[in-house]
mmCIF file of C-alpha atoms and ligand atoms in Angstrom:
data_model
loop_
_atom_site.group_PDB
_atom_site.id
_atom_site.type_symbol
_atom_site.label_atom_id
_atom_site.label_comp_id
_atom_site.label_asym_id
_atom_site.label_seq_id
_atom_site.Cartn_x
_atom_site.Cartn_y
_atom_site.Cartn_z
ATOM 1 C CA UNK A 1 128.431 95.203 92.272
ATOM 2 C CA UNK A 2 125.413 97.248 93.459
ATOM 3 C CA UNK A 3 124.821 100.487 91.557
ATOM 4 C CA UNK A 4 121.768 103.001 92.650
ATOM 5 C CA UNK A 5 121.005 105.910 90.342
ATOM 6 C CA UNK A 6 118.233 108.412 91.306
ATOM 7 C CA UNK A 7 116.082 109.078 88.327
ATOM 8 C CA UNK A 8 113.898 111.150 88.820
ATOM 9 C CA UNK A 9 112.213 113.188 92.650
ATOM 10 C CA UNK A 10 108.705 114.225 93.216
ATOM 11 C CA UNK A 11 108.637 118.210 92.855
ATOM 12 C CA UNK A 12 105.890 118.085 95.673
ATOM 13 C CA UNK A 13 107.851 115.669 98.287
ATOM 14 C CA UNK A 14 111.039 113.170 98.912
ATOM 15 C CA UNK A 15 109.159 110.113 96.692
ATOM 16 C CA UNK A 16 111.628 109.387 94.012
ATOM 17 C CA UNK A 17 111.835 106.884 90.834
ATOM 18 C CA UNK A 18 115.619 104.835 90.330
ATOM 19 C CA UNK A 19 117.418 102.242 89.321
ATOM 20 C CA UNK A 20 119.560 99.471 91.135
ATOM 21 C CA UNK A 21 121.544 97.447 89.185
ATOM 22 C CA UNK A 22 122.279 93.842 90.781
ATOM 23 C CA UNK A 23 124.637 91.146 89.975
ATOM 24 C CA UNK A 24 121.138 89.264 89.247
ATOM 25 C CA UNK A 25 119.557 92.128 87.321
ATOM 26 C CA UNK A 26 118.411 95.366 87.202
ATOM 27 C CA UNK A 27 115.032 96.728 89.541
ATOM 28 C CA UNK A 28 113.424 99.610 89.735
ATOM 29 C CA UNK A 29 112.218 101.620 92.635
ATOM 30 C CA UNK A 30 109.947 101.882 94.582
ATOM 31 C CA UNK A 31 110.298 98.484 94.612
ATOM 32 C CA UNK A 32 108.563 95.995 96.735
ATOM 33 C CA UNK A 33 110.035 92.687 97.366
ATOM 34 C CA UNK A 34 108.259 89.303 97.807
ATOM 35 C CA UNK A 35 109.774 87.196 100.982
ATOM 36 C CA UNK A 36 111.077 83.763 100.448
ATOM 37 C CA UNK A 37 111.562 83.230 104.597
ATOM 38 C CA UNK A 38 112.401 79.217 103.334
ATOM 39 C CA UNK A 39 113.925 80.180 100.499
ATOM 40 C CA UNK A 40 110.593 80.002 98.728
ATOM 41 C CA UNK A 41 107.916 82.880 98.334
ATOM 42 C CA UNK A 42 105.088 80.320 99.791
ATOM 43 C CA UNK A 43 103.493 78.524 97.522
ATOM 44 C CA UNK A 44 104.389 80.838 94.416
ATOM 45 C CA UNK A 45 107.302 79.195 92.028
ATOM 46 C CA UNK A 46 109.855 81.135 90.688
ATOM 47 C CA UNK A 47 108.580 81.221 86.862
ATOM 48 C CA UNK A 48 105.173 82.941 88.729
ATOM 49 C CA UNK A 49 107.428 85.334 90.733
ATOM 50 C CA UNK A 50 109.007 86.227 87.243
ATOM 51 C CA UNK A 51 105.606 86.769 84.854
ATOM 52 C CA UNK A 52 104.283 89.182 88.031
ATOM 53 C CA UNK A 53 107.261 91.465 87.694
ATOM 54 C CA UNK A 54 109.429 90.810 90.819
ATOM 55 C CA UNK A 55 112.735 91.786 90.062
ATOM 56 C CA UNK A 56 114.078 90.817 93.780
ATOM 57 C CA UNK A 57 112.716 88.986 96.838
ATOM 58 C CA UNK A 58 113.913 89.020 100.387
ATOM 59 C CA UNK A 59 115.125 85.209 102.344
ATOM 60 C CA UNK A 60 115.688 84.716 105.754
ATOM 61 C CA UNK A 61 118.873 84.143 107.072
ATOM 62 C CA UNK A 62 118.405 82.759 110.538
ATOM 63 C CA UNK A 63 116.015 80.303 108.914
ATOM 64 C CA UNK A 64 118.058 79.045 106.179
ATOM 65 C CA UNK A 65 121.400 78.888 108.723
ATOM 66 C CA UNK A 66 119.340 76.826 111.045
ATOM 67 C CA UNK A 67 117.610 74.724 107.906
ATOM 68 C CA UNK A 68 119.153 73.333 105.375
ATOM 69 C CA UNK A 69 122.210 74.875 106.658
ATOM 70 C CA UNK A 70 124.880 77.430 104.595
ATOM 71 C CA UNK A 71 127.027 74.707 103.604
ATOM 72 C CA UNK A 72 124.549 72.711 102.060
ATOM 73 C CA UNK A 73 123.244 75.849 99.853
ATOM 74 C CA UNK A 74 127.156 77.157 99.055
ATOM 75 C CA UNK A 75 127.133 73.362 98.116
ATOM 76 C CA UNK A 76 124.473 73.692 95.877
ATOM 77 C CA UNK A 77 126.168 76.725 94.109
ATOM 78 C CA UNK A 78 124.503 79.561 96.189
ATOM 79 C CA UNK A 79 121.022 80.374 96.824
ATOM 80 C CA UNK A 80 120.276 81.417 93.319
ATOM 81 C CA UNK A 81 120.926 78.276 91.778
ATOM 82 C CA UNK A 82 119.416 76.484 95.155
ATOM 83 C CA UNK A 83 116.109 77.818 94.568
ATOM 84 C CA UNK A 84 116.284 78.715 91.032
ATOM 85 C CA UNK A 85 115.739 82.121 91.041
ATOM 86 C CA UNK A 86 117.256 84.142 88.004
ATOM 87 C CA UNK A 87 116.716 88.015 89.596
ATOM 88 C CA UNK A 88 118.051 89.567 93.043
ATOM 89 C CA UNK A 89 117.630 88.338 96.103
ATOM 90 C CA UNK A 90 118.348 90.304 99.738
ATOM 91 C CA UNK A 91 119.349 88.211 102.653
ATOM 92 C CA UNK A 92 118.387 89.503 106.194
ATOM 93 C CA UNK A 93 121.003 89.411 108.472
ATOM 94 C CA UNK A 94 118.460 87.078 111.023
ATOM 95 C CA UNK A 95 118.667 89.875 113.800
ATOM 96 C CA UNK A 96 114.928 90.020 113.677
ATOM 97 C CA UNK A 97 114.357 86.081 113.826
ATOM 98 C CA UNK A 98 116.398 85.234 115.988
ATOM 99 C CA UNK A 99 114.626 88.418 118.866
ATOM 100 C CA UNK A 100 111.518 86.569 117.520
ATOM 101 C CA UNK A 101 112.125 83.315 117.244
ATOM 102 C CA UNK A 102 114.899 82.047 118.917
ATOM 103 C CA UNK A 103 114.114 81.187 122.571
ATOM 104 C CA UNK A 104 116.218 81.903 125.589
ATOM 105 C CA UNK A 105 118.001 84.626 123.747
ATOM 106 C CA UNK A 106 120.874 86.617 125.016
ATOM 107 C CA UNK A 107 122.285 89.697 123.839
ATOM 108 C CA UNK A 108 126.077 90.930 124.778
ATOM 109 C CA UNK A 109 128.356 92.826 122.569
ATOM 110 C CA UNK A 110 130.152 89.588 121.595
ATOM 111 C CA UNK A 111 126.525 88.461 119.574
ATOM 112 C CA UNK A 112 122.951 86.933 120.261
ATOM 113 C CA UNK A 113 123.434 83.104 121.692
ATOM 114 C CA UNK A 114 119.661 81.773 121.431
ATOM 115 C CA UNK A 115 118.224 78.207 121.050
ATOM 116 C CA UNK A 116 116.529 76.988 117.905
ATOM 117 C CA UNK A 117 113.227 77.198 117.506
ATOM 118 C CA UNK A 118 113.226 73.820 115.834
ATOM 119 C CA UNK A 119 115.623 71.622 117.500
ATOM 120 C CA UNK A 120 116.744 73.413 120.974
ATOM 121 C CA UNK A 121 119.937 73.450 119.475
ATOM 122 C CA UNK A 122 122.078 76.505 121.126
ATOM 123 C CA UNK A 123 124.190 79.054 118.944
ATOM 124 C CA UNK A 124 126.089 82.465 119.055
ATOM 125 C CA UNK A 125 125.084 84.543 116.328
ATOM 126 C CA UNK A 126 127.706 87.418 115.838
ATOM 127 C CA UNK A 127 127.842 90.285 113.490
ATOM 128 C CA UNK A 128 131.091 88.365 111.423
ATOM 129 C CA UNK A 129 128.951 85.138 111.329
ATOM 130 C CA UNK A 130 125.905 86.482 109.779
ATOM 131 C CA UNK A 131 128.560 87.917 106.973
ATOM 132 C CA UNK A 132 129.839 84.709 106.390
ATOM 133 C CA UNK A 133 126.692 82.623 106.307
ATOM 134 C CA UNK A 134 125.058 85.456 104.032
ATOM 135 C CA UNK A 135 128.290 85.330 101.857
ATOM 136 C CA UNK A 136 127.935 81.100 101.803
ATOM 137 C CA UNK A 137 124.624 82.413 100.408
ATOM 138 C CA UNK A 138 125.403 84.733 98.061
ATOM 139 C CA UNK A 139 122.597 87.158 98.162
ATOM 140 C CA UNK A 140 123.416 90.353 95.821
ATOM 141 C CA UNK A 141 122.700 92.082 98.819
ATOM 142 C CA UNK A 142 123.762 91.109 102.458
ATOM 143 C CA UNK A 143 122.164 93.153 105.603
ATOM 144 C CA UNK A 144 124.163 93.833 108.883
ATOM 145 C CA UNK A 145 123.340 92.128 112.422
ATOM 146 C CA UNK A 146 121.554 94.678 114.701
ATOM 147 C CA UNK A 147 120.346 94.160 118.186
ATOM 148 C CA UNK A 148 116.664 94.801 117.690
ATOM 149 C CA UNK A 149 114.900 95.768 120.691
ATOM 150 C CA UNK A 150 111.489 94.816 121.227
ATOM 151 C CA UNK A 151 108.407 96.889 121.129
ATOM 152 C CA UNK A 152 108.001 98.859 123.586
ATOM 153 C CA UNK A 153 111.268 99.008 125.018
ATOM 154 C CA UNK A 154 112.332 101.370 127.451
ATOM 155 C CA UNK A 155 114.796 104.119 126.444
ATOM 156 C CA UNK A 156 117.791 102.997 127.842
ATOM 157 C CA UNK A 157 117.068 99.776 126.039
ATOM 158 C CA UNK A 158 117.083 101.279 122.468
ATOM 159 C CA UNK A 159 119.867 103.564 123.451
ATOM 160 C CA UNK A 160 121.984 99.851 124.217
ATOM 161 C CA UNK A 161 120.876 98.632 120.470
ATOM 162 C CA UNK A 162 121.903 102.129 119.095
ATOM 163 C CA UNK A 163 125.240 102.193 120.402
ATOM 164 C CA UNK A 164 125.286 97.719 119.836
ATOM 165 C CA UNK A 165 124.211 98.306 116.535
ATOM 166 C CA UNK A 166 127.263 100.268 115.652
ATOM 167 C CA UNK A 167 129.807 98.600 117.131
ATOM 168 C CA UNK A 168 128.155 95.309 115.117
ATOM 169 C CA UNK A 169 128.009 97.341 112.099
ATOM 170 C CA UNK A 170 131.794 98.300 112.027
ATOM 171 C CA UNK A 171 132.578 94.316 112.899
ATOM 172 C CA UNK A 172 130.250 93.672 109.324
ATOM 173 C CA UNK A 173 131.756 96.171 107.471
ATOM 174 C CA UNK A 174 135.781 94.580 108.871
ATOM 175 C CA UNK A 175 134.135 90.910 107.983
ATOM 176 C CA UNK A 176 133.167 91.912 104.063
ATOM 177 C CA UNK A 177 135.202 89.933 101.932
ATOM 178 C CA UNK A 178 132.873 89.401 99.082
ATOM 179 C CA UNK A 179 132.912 91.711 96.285
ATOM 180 C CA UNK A 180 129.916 90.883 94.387
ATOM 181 C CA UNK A 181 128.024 91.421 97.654
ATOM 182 C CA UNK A 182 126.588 94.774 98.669
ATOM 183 C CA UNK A 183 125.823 95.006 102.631
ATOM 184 C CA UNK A 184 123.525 97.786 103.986
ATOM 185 C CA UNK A 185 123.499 98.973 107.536
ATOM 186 C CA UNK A 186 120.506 99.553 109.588
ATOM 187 C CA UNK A 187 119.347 102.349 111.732
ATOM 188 C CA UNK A 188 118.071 101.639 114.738
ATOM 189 C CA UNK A 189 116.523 104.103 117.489
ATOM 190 C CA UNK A 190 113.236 102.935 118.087
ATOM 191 C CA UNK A 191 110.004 105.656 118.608
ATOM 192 C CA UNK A 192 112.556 108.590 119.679
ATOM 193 C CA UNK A 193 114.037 110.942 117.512
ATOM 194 C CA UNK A 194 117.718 111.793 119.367
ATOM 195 C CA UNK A 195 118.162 108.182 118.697
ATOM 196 C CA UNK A 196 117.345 107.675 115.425
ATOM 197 C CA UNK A 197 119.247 110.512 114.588
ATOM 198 C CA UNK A 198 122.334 109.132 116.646
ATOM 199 C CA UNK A 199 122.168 105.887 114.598
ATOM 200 C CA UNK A 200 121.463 107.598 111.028
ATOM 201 C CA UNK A 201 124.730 109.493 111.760
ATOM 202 C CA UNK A 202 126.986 106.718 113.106
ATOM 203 C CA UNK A 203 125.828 103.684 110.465
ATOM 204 C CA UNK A 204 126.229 105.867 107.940
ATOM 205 C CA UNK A 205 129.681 107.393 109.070
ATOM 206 C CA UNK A 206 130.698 103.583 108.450
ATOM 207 C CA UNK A 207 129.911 103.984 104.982
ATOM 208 C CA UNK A 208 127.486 101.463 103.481
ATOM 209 C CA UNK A 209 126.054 100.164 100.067
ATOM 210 C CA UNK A 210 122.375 101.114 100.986
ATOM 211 C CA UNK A 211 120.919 101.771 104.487
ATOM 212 C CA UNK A 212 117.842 100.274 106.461
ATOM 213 C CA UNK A 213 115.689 101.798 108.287
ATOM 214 C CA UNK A 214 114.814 98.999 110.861
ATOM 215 C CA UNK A 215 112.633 98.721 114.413
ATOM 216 C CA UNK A 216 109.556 100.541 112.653
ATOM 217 C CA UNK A 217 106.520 98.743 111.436
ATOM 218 C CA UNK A 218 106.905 96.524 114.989
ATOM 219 C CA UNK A 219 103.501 97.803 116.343
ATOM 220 C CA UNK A 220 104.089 101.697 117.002
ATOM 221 C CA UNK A 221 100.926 103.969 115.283
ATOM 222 C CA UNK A 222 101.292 104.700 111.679
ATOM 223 C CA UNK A 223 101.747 108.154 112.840
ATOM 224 C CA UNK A 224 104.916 107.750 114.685
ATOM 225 C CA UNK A 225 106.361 105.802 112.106
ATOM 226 C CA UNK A 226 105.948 108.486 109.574
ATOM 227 C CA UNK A 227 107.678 110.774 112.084
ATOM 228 C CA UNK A 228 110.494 108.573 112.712
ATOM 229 C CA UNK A 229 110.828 108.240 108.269
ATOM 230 C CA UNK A 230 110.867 112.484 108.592
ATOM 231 C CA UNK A 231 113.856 112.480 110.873
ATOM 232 C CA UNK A 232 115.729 109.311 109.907
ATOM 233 C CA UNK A 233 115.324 109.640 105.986
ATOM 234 C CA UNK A 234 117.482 113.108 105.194
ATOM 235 C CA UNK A 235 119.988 111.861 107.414
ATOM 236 C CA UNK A 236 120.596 109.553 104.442
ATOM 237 C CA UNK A 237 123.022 110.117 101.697
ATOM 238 C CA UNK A 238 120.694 111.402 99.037
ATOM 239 C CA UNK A 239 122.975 108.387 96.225
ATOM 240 C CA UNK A 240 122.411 105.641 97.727
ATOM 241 C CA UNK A 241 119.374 103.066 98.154
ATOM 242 C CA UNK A 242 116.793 103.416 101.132
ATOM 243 C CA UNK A 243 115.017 100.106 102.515
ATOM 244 C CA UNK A 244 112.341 100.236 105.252
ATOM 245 C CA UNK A 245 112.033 96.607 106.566
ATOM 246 C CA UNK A 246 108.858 94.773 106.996
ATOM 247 C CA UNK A 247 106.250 97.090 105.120
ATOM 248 C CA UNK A 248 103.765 96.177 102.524
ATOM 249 C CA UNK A 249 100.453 97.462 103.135
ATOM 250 C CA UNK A 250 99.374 99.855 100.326
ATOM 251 C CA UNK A 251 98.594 103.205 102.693
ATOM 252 C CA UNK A 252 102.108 102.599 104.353
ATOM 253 C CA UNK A 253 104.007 102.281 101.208
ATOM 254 C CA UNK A 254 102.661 105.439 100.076
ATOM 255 C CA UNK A 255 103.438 106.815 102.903
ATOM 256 C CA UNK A 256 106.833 105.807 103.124
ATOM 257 C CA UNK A 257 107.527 106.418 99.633
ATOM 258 C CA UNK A 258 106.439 110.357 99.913
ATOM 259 C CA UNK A 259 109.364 110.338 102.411
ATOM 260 C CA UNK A 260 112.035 109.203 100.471
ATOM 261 C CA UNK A 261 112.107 105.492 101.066
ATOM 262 C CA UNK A 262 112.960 103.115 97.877
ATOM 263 C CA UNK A 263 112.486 99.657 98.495
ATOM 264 C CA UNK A 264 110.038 97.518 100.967
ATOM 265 C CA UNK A 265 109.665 93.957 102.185
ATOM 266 C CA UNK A 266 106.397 91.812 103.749
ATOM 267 C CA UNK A 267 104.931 88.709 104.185
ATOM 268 C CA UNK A 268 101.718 90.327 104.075
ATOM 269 C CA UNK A 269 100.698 88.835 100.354
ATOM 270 C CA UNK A 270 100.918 85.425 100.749
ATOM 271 C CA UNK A 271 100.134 85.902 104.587
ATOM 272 C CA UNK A 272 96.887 87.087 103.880
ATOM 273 C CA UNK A 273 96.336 84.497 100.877
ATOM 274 C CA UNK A 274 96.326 81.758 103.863
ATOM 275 C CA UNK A 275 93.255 83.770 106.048
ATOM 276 C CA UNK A 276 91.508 83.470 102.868
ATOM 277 C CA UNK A 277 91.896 87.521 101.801
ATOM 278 C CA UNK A 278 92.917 89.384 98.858
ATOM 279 C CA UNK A 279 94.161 92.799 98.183
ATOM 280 C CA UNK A 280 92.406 94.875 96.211
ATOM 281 C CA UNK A 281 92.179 98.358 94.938
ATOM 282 C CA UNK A 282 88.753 98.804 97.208
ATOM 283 C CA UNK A 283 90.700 97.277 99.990
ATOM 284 C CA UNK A 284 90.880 93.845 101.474
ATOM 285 C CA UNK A 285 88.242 91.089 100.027
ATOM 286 C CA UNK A 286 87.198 88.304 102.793
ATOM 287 C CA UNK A 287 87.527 85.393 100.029
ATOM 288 C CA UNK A 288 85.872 83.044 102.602
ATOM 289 C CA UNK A 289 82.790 84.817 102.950
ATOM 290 C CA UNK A 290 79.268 83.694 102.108
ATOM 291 C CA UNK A 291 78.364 86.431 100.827
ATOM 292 C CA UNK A 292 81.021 85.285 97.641
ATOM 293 C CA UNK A 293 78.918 81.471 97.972
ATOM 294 C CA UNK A 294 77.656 82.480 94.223
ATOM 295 C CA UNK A 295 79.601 85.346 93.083
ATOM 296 C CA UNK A 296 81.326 84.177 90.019
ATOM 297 C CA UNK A 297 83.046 87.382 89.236
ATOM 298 C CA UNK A 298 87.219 87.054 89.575
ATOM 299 C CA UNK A 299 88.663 89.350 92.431
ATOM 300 C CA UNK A 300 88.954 92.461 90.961
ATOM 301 C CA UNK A 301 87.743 93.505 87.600
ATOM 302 C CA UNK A 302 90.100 94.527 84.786
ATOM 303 C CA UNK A 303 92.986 92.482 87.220
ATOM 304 C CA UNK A 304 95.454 90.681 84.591
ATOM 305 C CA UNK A 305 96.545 87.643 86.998
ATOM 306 C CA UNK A 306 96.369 84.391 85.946
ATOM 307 C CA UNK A 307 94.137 84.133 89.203
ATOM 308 C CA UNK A 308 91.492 86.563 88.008
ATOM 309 C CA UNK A 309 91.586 85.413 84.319
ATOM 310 C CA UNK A 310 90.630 82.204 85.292
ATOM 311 C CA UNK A 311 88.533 81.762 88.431
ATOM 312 C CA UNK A 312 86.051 83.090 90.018
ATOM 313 C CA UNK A 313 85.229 84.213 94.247
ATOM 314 C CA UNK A 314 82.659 81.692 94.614
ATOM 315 C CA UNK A 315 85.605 78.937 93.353
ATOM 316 C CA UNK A 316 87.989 80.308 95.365
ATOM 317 C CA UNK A 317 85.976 80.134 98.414
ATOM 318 C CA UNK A 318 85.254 76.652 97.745
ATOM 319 C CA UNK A 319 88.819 76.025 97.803
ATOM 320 C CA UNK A 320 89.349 77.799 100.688
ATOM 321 C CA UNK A 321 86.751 76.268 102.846
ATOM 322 C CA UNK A 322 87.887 72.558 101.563
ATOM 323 C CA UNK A 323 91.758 73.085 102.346
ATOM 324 C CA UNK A 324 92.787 72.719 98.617
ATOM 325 C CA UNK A 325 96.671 74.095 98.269
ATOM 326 C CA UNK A 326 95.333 75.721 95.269
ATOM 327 C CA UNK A 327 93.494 78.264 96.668
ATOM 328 C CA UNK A 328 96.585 79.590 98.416
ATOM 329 C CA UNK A 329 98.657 79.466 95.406
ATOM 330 C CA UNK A 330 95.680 81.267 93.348
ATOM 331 C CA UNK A 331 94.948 84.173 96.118
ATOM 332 C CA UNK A 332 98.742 84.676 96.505
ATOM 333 C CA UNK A 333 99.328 85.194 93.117
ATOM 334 C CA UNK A 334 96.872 87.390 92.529
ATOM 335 C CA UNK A 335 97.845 89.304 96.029
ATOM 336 C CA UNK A 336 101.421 89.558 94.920
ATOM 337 C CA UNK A 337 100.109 90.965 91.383
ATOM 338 C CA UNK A 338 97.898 93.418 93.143
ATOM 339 C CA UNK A 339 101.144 94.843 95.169
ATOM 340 C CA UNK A 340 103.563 94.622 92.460
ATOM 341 C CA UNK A 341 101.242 96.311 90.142
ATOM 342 C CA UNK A 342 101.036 98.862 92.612
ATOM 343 C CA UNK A 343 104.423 99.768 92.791
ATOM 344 C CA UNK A 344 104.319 99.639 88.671
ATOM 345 C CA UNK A 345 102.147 102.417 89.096
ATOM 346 C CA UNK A 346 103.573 103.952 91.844
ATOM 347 C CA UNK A 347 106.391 104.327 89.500
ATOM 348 C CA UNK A 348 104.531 105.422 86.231
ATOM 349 C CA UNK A 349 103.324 108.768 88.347
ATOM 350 C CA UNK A 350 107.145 109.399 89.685
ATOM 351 C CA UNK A 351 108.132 109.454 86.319
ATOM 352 C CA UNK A 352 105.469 112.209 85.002
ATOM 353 C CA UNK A 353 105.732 113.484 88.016
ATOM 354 C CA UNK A 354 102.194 112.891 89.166
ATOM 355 C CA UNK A 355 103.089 111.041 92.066
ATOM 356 C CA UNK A 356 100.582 113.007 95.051
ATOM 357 C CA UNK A 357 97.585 112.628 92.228
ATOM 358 C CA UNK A 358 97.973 108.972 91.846
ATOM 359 C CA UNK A 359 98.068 108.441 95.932
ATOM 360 C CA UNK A 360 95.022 111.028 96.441
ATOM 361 C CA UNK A 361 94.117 108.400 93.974
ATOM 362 C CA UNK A 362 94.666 105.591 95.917
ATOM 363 C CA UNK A 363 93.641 106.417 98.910
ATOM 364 C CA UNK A 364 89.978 107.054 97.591
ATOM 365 C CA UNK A 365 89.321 103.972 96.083
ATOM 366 C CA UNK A 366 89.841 102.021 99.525
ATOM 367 C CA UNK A 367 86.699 101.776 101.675
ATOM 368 C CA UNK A 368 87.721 100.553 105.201
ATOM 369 C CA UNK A 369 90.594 99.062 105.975
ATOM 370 C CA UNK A 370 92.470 99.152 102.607
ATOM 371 C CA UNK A 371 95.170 96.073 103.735
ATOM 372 C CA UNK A 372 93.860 93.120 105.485
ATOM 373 C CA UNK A 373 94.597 92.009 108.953
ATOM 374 C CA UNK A 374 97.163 93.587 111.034
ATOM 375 C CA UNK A 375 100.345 94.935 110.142
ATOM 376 C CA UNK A 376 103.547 93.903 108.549
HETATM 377 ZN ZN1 LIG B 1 94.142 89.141 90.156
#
């Protein structure tokens, strides 16, 4: 089962250093986790994912329900074996696909009935399915079904996924049969404080493994997200593991970290890695640039990637600019070795308790944008 232990908190904020033990491993957090929507981090192998020091990565459940199907992956021995991944993995609980994804979507208490966005097929998604297709899975961590509202939604409408979200959360915690499989509820509540608070109080009155902090990251200013983390996060119990869904650029993680959160989720890496960009400690490169036509330099200096060992800008803007799969395998491994590294460090300062000096840090190096394109 799922153990979190607190090591160590910032004297100077809520950022704190732990460990979760998995079924598939141990990881420590802060921990950022690479996404696998098709049960694959794109483009990145497992054996990769392994020598850059992920200890878990996230799949998607509404994709992997609609394609190749539950039964074909309990088939194979669970999703683990499917994909051959040694370490942790996190299923979502496809709330968030399907409100993106799914077309002609409607939401009642009984579920979300939607069509597929691959075949038209129609289906009712409901809080005990998405327990047992994430238990045909066998993630070491399962999430609960949550009506997430768009953004912006009106008041009343986030108030209805508040009080939806906990009545689907006490259906997923009734469903649970699985014992080697930890399921975290999610907080809802959108931009407004009296309903974040409501939902922080009722999912975890349930009583949960870990807790998510979901509907942030969807578009709102930086700003109010970080006031949404300051009245959602000490609503928390203090033991157990804190996940903000669908973050991963470096200022936000920081951010989020100070605060209290422990472990993070994006498709920003390999996203970026197919516009041609890297991460980097200066901030986002533009690969595809001329300017890079006859730089022969890697990426970044002192950078310990097989990427940057190897190749230089002005090959990996070839690559780019001719369509060769290679260069998105090379500038995602290097991106998911810049943000993994960064949470490596992230970690070093929790533990001598030099956390605010290493972001000050941080924050000086970038010039510009420090991320790459958009959000999330
Ligand atoms: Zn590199």
């Amino acid at each position: 089962m799922l153990e979190f232990r607190v090591i160590k908190t910032s004297s100077r904020s809520r950022a704190r250093l732990g460990v979760l033990q998995t079924p598939h491993g141990e990881v420590m957090t802060p921990a950022f986790m690479p996404v696998g929507t098709q049960a694959s981090v794109k483009s990145v192998s497992p054996r990769e994912l392994l020598e850059l020091g992920a200890g878990i990565i996230l799949a998607n459940t509404y994709h992997l329900y609609l394609r190749p199907g539950p039964e074909v992956i309990a088939a194979a021995g669970g999703l683990h074996r499917f994909m051959a991944w040694p370490g942790a993995i996190l299923t979502d609980s496809g709330g968030y696909q399907v409100m993106s994804l799914g077309a002609l979507r409607r939401v009642t208490d009984a579920g979300v009935r939607f069509r597929s966005h691959i075949d038209g097929s129609e289906h009712l998604f409901t809080p005990e399915l998405a327990v047992a297709v994430q238990e045909a899975l066998g993630s070491d961590i399962a999430m609960a079904l949550d009506d997430v509202p768009s953004y912006p939604a009106a008041k009343e409408r986030v108030a209805e996924s508040v009080r939806r979200t906990a009545l689907w959360a006490e259906r997923t915690r009734l469903a649970h049969k699985r014992q080697d499989q930890a399921q975290f509820g999610i907080i809802q509540g959108g931009v407004w404080a009296d309903l974040r608070r409501e939902s922080a109080i009722s999912i975890t009155s349930i009583g949960f493994d870990g807790y998510a902090i979901g509907g942030l990251s969807v578009g709102e200013p930086k700003p109010m997200m970080y006031d949404m983390l300051d009245v959602t996060v000490p609503l928390l119990p203090a033991e157990k593991v804190r996940y903000l869904m669908g973050v991963g650029t470096p200022d936000v993680l920081v951010e989020a970290v100070r605060r209290g959160v422990d472990i993070f989720d994006c498709v920003l890496p390999t996203r970026v890695a197919r516009h041609g960009m890297a991460m980097t400690k200066k901030g986002r490169l533009v690969i595809k640039s001329r300017a890079y036509a006859y730089d022969f330099s890697p990426i970044e200096e002192g950078c310990t990637c097989y990427t940057c060992q190897n190749f230089s800008r002005a090959y990996l803007r070839h690559l780019y600019h001719a369509q060769e799969g290679l260069g998105l395998r090379l500038l995602s491994i290097h991106n998911l070795a810049y943000l993994l590294r960064f949470m490596a460090e992230m970690r070093a300062a929790l533990a001598d308790d030099e956390f605010e000096a290493w972001a000050a840090e941080a924050y000086a190096g970038w010039t510009g944008d420090p991320l790459g394109p958009g959000e999330g």
